[in-house]
Amino acid sequence: MTESMLLGTDAPLNTVFDAALVDLDGVAYRGPHAIPTAPPALEAAREAGMRIVFVTNNASREPGEVAAHLTELGIPAAEHEVLTAAQAVARLAREQLPPDARILVVGGKGLRTAIDAAGFTRVESAADAPDAVVQGFAPEVSWRELAEAAYAIQAGARHFASNLDLTLPNERGIAPGNGSLVGAVVNATGIVPVAAGKPEPAMFHQAAANIGAERPLAIGDRLDTDLKGARAAGVPGLLVLTGVSSAEDAIRAVPEERPSFIGADLTCLEEPHPAPVREGDAWRVRENVARVVDGRLEVHGPAGMDLLRAACAAAWGAVDRGETLSTFSIPELAVWSSHE
């Protein structure tokens, strides 16, 4: 391997790409509070000419509510700049079901509104003989609703899920996500649903098409959804370390989940991203060097994002050559935003 899967730019990301497809939880905000660096970074991106679409696997709220919430947090957004997994799963169901299909919705207001807008007939229980169950996250989803979904699927209804995120970060920690609730239904039925949200590529293609983007950049905090989806969609992906996935997670990322760029937070949109360069058995990013020796990752240079970039290139290259990276061989890497 002579090239890293990490890309490089000589100019700031917010001038290289014409649009940002931005995840919400763990990127723009965490729980009820904006991530402090997010509002000014997104404002600077708009001023540089980037168009913004907020692409979220959360299906519980309507796009207008999401836009209003972002605006209250100091991140001005319009309804048409929000694409939710509820909208995506409604469109997926529309493609696969007859227009007069009966749908049992397990989820929040945002999902119900999206199903209604797609022209389906909503029913309230398995006794109403639904053609499909469409399931999305909402904090108020109860055991009774999960049970009704299981009864309907056992009776022959198809199962659609807005997304399969196992966890949901908030201000108190990591909570169960829609994938965990879907798992309860799958455990009862043995039927795996068709999912619409990330990491499926459809949301990225849909979001870019909605604004006519030619050079979109997908931004997320989770390797298994945001970055895997970006790879699947053929869209460069930026991992920010303000949510679920950590620096160590990035170093250990499997090929289909690897980001094209890594930053501490959204302020990295205002910066060039130097590409790792291979030098013999090592990888260099400016004065930072990393290599894998006998299964151990060795790094040299000042702590920061460039050192992490070099470490990722070295680790990925070694693993792709068939080497085993020792479980305890990754040093702690201090990373931070240069704007803090």
Short mmCIF file of C-alpha atoms in Angstrom, two decimals:
data_model
loop_
_atom_site.label_atom_id
_atom_site.label_comp_id
_atom_site.label_asym_id
_atom_site.label_seq_id
_atom_site.Cartn_x
_atom_site.Cartn_y
_atom_site.Cartn_z
CA MET A 1 0.00 0.00 0.00
CA THR A 2 1.55 3.29 -1.11
CA GLU A 3 -1.40 5.64 -0.53
CA SER A 4 -3.40 6.24 2.62
CA MET A 5 -7.20 6.22 2.64
CA LEU A 6 -6.90 9.60 4.37
CA LEU A 7 -7.05 12.35 1.79
CA GLY A 8 -5.29 15.70 1.83
CA THR A 9 -6.17 19.26 0.88
CA ASP A 10 -3.97 22.33 0.51
CA ALA A 11 -6.97 24.62 1.10
CA PRO A 12 -9.54 24.64 3.92
CA LEU A 13 -12.24 22.00 3.61
CA ASN A 14 -14.95 24.65 3.54
CA THR A 15 -13.54 25.94 0.24
CA VAL A 16 -12.71 22.56 -1.34
CA PHE A 17 -16.24 21.13 -0.94
CA ASP A 18 -19.43 22.88 -2.03
CA ALA A 19 -21.71 21.30 0.58
CA ALA A 20 -21.59 19.76 4.04
CA LEU A 21 -23.92 16.89 4.91
CA VAL A 22 -23.84 17.33 8.68
CA ASP A 23 -24.92 14.82 11.29
CA LEU A 24 -26.59 16.28 14.39
CA ASP A 25 -26.09 14.24 17.57
CA GLY A 26 -22.42 14.38 18.51
CA VAL A 27 -21.53 16.84 15.73
CA ALA A 28 -23.73 19.96 15.97
CA TYR A 29 -25.03 19.32 19.46
CA ARG A 30 -24.95 16.85 22.32
CA GLY A 31 -28.26 16.53 24.14
CA PRO A 32 -29.88 19.97 24.58
CA HIS A 33 -26.66 21.96 24.12
CA ALA A 34 -24.71 22.96 21.04
CA ILE A 35 -21.15 21.74 20.88
CA PRO A 36 -19.42 25.09 21.57
CA THR A 37 -17.33 25.20 18.41
CA ALA A 38 -20.16 24.12 16.09
CA PRO A 39 -22.13 27.39 15.60
CA PRO A 40 -19.14 29.57 14.58
CA ALA A 41 -17.65 26.80 12.44
CA LEU A 42 -20.88 26.26 10.50
CA GLU A 43 -21.35 30.02 10.10
CA ALA A 44 -17.82 30.25 8.69
CA ALA A 45 -18.59 27.35 6.34
CA ARG A 46 -21.63 29.17 4.96
CA GLU A 47 -19.61 32.35 4.54
CA ALA A 48 -17.01 30.36 2.58
CA GLY A 49 -19.74 29.22 0.19
CA MET A 50 -20.64 25.82 1.62
CA ARG A 51 -24.29 24.81 1.53
CA ILE A 52 -25.44 22.89 4.60
CA VAL A 53 -27.84 19.99 4.93
CA PHE A 54 -28.37 18.42 8.35
CA VAL A 55 -28.71 14.68 7.84
CA THR A 56 -29.92 12.81 10.90
CA ASN A 57 -30.88 9.24 11.74
CA ASN A 58 -33.24 10.60 14.42
CA ALA A 59 -36.79 10.09 13.16
CA SER A 60 -38.69 11.39 16.17
CA ARG A 61 -38.97 15.06 15.16
CA GLU A 62 -40.22 16.84 12.06
CA PRO A 63 -37.72 18.78 9.91
CA GLY A 64 -39.21 22.12 10.97
CA GLU A 65 -38.76 21.23 14.63
CA VAL A 66 -35.15 20.22 14.01
CA ALA A 67 -34.48 23.48 12.15
CA ALA A 68 -36.07 25.53 14.95
CA HIS A 69 -34.01 23.69 17.58
CA LEU A 70 -30.78 24.31 15.67
CA THR A 71 -31.66 27.97 15.28
CA GLU A 72 -32.27 28.26 19.03
CA LEU A 73 -28.82 26.78 19.62
CA GLY A 74 -27.20 29.46 17.47
CA ILE A 75 -27.04 27.37 14.29
CA PRO A 76 -29.51 29.03 11.90
CA ALA A 77 -31.26 26.42 9.74
CA ALA A 78 -34.30 26.26 7.48
CA GLU A 79 -36.72 23.35 7.22
CA HIS A 80 -35.54 22.45 3.72
CA GLU A 81 -32.00 22.11 5.08
CA VAL A 82 -32.96 19.12 7.25
CA LEU A 83 -33.25 15.52 6.03
CA THR A 84 -34.41 13.01 8.64
CA ALA A 85 -34.44 9.24 8.60
CA ALA A 86 -38.24 9.46 8.89
CA GLN A 87 -38.38 11.12 5.47
CA ALA A 88 -35.92 8.58 4.09
CA VAL A 89 -37.79 5.51 5.35
CA ALA A 90 -41.12 6.90 4.12
CA ARG A 91 -39.62 7.26 0.63
CA LEU A 92 -38.16 3.76 0.85
CA ALA A 93 -41.55 2.32 1.84
CA ARG A 94 -43.16 4.26 -1.01
CA GLU A 95 -40.81 2.54 -3.45
CA GLN A 96 -41.55 -0.96 -2.13
CA LEU A 97 -45.23 -0.90 -1.10
CA PRO A 98 -48.47 -0.22 -2.97
CA PRO A 99 -49.79 3.35 -2.59
CA ASP A 100 -52.79 2.18 -0.55
CA ALA A 101 -50.69 0.20 1.95
CA ARG A 102 -51.68 0.19 5.61
CA ILE A 103 -48.84 1.13 7.97
CA LEU A 104 -48.37 0.55 11.69
CA VAL A 105 -46.02 3.29 12.86
CA VAL A 106 -43.83 2.71 15.92
CA GLY A 107 -42.14 6.03 16.62
CA GLY A 108 -42.71 9.74 17.12
CA LYS A 109 -44.51 12.59 15.45
CA GLY A 110 -41.85 13.06 12.81
CA LEU A 111 -42.30 9.50 11.56
CA ARG A 112 -46.09 9.72 11.59
CA THR A 113 -45.99 12.96 9.60
CA ALA A 114 -43.61 11.46 7.03
CA ILE A 115 -45.79 8.37 6.57
CA ASP A 116 -48.90 10.54 6.17
CA ALA A 117 -47.10 12.74 3.63
CA ALA A 118 -46.22 9.64 1.61
CA GLY A 119 -49.95 8.92 1.25
CA PHE A 120 -50.18 5.74 3.31
CA THR A 121 -53.03 4.82 5.65
CA ARG A 122 -51.89 4.64 9.26
CA VAL A 123 -53.36 2.02 11.58
CA GLU A 124 -53.05 1.68 15.34
CA SER A 125 -52.50 -2.02 16.05
CA ALA A 126 -51.68 -5.42 14.63
CA ALA A 127 -55.42 -6.19 14.75
CA ASP A 128 -55.87 -3.68 11.88
CA ALA A 129 -53.91 -6.01 9.55
CA PRO A 130 -51.13 -3.59 8.51
CA ASP A 131 -49.12 -4.34 5.39
CA ALA A 132 -45.97 -3.03 7.06
CA VAL A 133 -44.50 -1.82 10.31
CA VAL A 134 -42.34 1.31 10.07
CA GLN A 135 -40.20 1.80 13.18
CA GLY A 136 -38.21 4.85 14.24
CA PHE A 137 -36.77 6.20 17.47
CA ALA A 138 -38.84 8.21 19.93
CA PRO A 139 -38.26 8.44 23.69
CA GLU A 140 -41.90 7.59 24.35
CA VAL A 141 -41.92 4.26 22.48
CA SER A 142 -43.29 1.64 24.88
CA TRP A 143 -43.23 -2.12 25.31
CA ARG A 144 -46.84 -2.27 24.10
CA GLU A 145 -45.90 -0.61 20.82
CA LEU A 146 -42.96 -2.97 20.34
CA ALA A 147 -45.26 -5.91 21.07
CA GLU A 148 -47.83 -4.69 18.50
CA ALA A 149 -45.05 -4.43 15.95
CA ALA A 150 -43.95 -7.99 16.69
CA TYR A 151 -47.52 -9.32 16.40
CA ALA A 152 -48.01 -7.56 13.05
CA ILE A 153 -44.72 -8.85 11.62
CA GLN A 154 -45.49 -12.37 12.79
CA ALA A 155 -48.77 -12.08 10.90
CA GLY A 156 -46.96 -11.19 7.67
CA ALA A 157 -46.37 -7.41 7.77
CA ARG A 158 -43.09 -6.17 6.34
CA HIS A 159 -40.68 -4.42 8.70
CA PHE A 160 -38.98 -1.11 7.86
CA ALA A 161 -36.65 0.79 10.19
CA SER A 162 -35.60 4.41 9.98
CA ASN A 163 -32.11 3.41 11.14
CA LEU A 164 -30.25 0.79 13.13
CA ASP A 165 -28.13 2.96 15.46
CA LEU A 166 -27.60 0.91 18.60
CA THR A 167 -26.78 3.96 20.74
CA LEU A 168 -27.77 7.61 21.04
CA PRO A 169 -25.37 10.08 22.69
CA ASN A 170 -26.81 12.77 24.95
CA GLU A 171 -25.63 15.11 27.69
CA ARG A 172 -25.75 12.32 30.31
CA GLY A 173 -23.90 9.67 28.32
CA ILE A 174 -24.76 7.00 25.77
CA ALA A 175 -28.39 5.86 25.66
CA PRO A 176 -30.05 3.03 23.69
CA GLY A 177 -30.80 4.04 20.11
CA ASN A 178 -33.38 2.91 17.57
CA GLY A 179 -31.32 -0.14 16.65
CA SER A 180 -31.63 -1.42 20.22
CA LEU A 181 -35.42 -1.03 20.10
CA VAL A 182 -35.54 -2.63 16.66
CA GLY A 183 -33.47 -5.47 18.11
CA ALA A 184 -36.20 -6.21 20.63
CA VAL A 185 -38.69 -6.68 17.79
CA VAL A 186 -36.21 -8.75 15.77
CA ASN A 187 -35.60 -10.98 18.79
CA ALA A 188 -39.34 -11.67 18.95
CA THR A 189 -39.87 -12.22 15.21
CA GLY A 190 -36.59 -13.38 13.71
CA ILE A 191 -37.20 -10.92 10.84
CA VAL A 192 -34.50 -8.34 10.05
CA PRO A 193 -35.97 -5.05 8.79
CA VAL A 194 -35.08 -3.04 5.73
CA ALA A 195 -33.36 0.13 6.98
CA ALA A 196 -33.27 3.56 5.34
CA GLY A 197 -30.91 5.64 7.46
CA LYS A 198 -27.15 5.74 7.67
CA PRO A 199 -25.05 3.72 6.94
CA GLU A 200 -27.23 3.07 3.91
CA PRO A 201 -26.04 5.39 1.10
CA ALA A 202 -29.51 6.66 0.09
CA MET A 203 -29.62 9.52 2.63
CA PHE A 204 -26.32 10.96 1.40
CA HIS A 205 -27.37 10.82 -2.24
CA GLN A 206 -30.77 12.29 -1.40
CA ALA A 207 -29.29 15.12 0.69
CA ALA A 208 -26.77 16.08 -2.00
CA ALA A 209 -29.43 15.96 -4.72
CA ASN A 210 -31.77 18.16 -2.68
CA ILE A 211 -29.32 21.08 -2.93
CA GLY A 212 -27.62 20.23 -6.22
CA ALA A 213 -24.24 19.60 -4.58
CA GLU A 214 -21.44 18.45 -6.86
CA ARG A 215 -18.68 18.09 -4.24
CA PRO A 216 -20.36 17.17 -0.94
CA LEU A 217 -18.53 16.32 2.28
CA ALA A 218 -20.27 14.04 4.79
CA ILE A 219 -19.55 14.91 8.42
CA GLY A 220 -20.23 12.62 11.37
CA ASP A 221 -19.06 11.35 14.73
CA ARG A 222 -19.74 7.63 14.24
CA LEU A 223 -17.63 5.30 12.15
CA ASP A 224 -20.32 2.61 11.95
CA THR A 225 -23.05 4.87 10.55
CA ASP A 226 -21.84 8.27 9.33
CA LEU A 227 -18.49 7.25 7.91
CA LYS A 228 -19.54 3.81 6.72
CA GLY A 229 -22.46 5.47 4.94
CA ALA A 230 -20.16 8.03 3.35
CA ARG A 231 -17.90 5.26 2.02
CA ALA A 232 -20.93 3.37 0.69
CA ALA A 233 -22.22 6.52 -1.03
CA GLY A 234 -18.84 7.37 -2.55
CA VAL A 235 -18.76 10.68 -0.66
CA PRO A 236 -15.63 11.86 1.23
CA GLY A 237 -16.28 11.64 4.96
CA LEU A 238 -15.00 13.77 7.84
CA LEU A 239 -14.86 12.21 11.30
CA VAL A 240 -15.08 14.70 14.18
CA LEU A 241 -14.16 13.54 17.67
CA THR A 242 -17.00 15.27 19.54
CA GLY A 243 -19.34 12.28 19.78
CA VAL A 244 -19.23 8.49 19.83
CA SER A 245 -16.09 7.37 17.95
CA SER A 246 -12.72 8.11 19.54
CA ALA A 247 -9.21 8.59 18.23
CA GLU A 248 -8.45 4.95 19.05
CA ASP A 249 -11.59 3.87 17.20
CA ALA A 250 -10.33 5.75 14.14
CA ILE A 251 -6.95 4.00 14.32
CA ARG A 252 -8.69 0.62 14.47
CA ALA A 253 -11.28 1.43 11.79
CA VAL A 254 -12.02 -1.29 9.25
CA PRO A 255 -11.71 -0.24 5.58
CA GLU A 256 -15.43 0.26 4.96
CA GLU A 257 -15.69 2.65 7.94
CA ARG A 258 -12.54 4.71 7.48
CA PRO A 259 -12.91 8.47 7.16
CA SER A 260 -11.31 10.50 4.40
CA PHE A 261 -10.53 13.31 6.88
CA ILE A 262 -10.28 13.57 10.68
CA GLY A 263 -10.73 16.64 12.87
CA ALA A 264 -11.15 17.35 16.54
CA ASP A 265 -14.35 19.28 15.90
CA LEU A 266 -16.07 21.32 13.17
CA THR A 267 -13.44 24.06 13.31
CA CYS A 268 -11.29 21.75 11.19
CA LEU A 269 -13.45 22.83 8.23
CA GLU A 270 -11.48 26.09 8.31
CA GLU A 271 -8.12 24.33 7.90
CA PRO A 272 -6.14 22.46 5.23
CA HIS A 273 -5.72 18.75 5.95
CA PRO A 274 -2.26 17.45 5.03
CA ALA A 275 -2.22 13.97 3.54
CA PRO A 276 -0.07 11.27 5.17
CA VAL A 277 3.03 10.46 3.10
CA ARG A 278 4.71 7.07 3.20
CA GLU A 279 8.43 6.98 3.98
CA GLY A 280 9.67 3.41 3.93
CA ASP A 281 7.84 1.57 6.71
CA ALA A 282 6.59 4.81 8.29
CA TRP A 283 3.96 7.44 7.57
CA ARG A 284 4.58 11.15 8.02
CA VAL A 285 2.27 14.14 8.42
CA ARG A 286 4.51 17.21 8.66
CA GLU A 287 6.82 16.58 11.66
CA ASN A 288 4.75 13.65 12.95
CA VAL A 289 5.76 10.07 12.17
CA ALA A 290 4.08 6.74 12.91
CA ARG A 291 4.91 3.13 12.13
CA VAL A 292 3.87 -0.36 13.23
CA VAL A 293 6.71 -2.55 14.51
CA ASP A 294 5.99 -6.16 15.54
CA GLY A 295 2.31 -5.37 15.95
CA ARG A 296 2.88 -2.25 18.04
CA LEU A 297 2.04 1.26 16.92
CA GLU A 298 4.91 3.71 17.48
CA VAL A 299 4.36 7.47 17.14
CA HIS A 300 6.76 10.39 17.27
CA GLY A 301 5.88 14.08 17.21
CA PRO A 302 3.84 16.69 19.05
CA ALA A 303 0.43 15.56 20.22
CA GLY A 304 -2.37 16.72 17.96
CA MET A 305 -4.44 15.89 14.90
CA ASP A 306 -1.46 15.47 12.57
CA LEU A 307 -0.06 12.79 14.85
CA LEU A 308 -3.44 11.02 14.80
CA ARG A 309 -3.52 11.22 11.00
CA ALA A 310 -0.08 9.64 10.78
CA ALA A 311 -1.09 6.95 13.29
CA CYS A 312 -4.21 6.08 11.29
CA ALA A 313 -2.23 5.79 8.06
CA ALA A 314 0.37 3.55 9.71
CA ALA A 315 -2.19 1.32 11.44
CA TRP A 316 -4.43 0.99 8.39
CA GLY A 317 -1.48 0.21 6.14
CA ALA A 318 -0.20 -2.48 8.49
CA VAL A 319 -3.59 -4.14 8.89
CA ASP A 320 -4.21 -4.04 5.14
CA ARG A 321 -0.88 -5.82 4.62
CA GLY A 322 -2.12 -8.63 6.86
CA GLU A 323 -0.32 -7.61 10.06
CA THR A 324 -2.04 -7.85 13.43
CA LEU A 325 -2.23 -4.71 15.52
CA SER A 326 -1.77 -5.62 19.17
CA THR A 327 -4.75 -4.85 21.39
CA PHE A 328 -2.61 -2.95 23.88
CA SER A 329 -0.21 -1.32 21.42
CA ILE A 330 -2.00 1.97 20.77
CA PRO A 331 -0.63 4.90 22.80
CA GLU A 332 -2.97 7.53 24.15
CA LEU A 333 -3.07 10.43 21.72
CA ALA A 334 -4.10 13.83 23.05
CA VAL A 335 -6.15 15.63 20.41
CA TRP A 336 -7.76 19.00 20.60
CA SER A 337 -9.04 21.82 18.45
CA SER A 338 -6.48 24.47 17.63
CA HIS A 339 -9.31 27.01 18.09
CA GLU A 340 -9.93 26.22 21.77
#
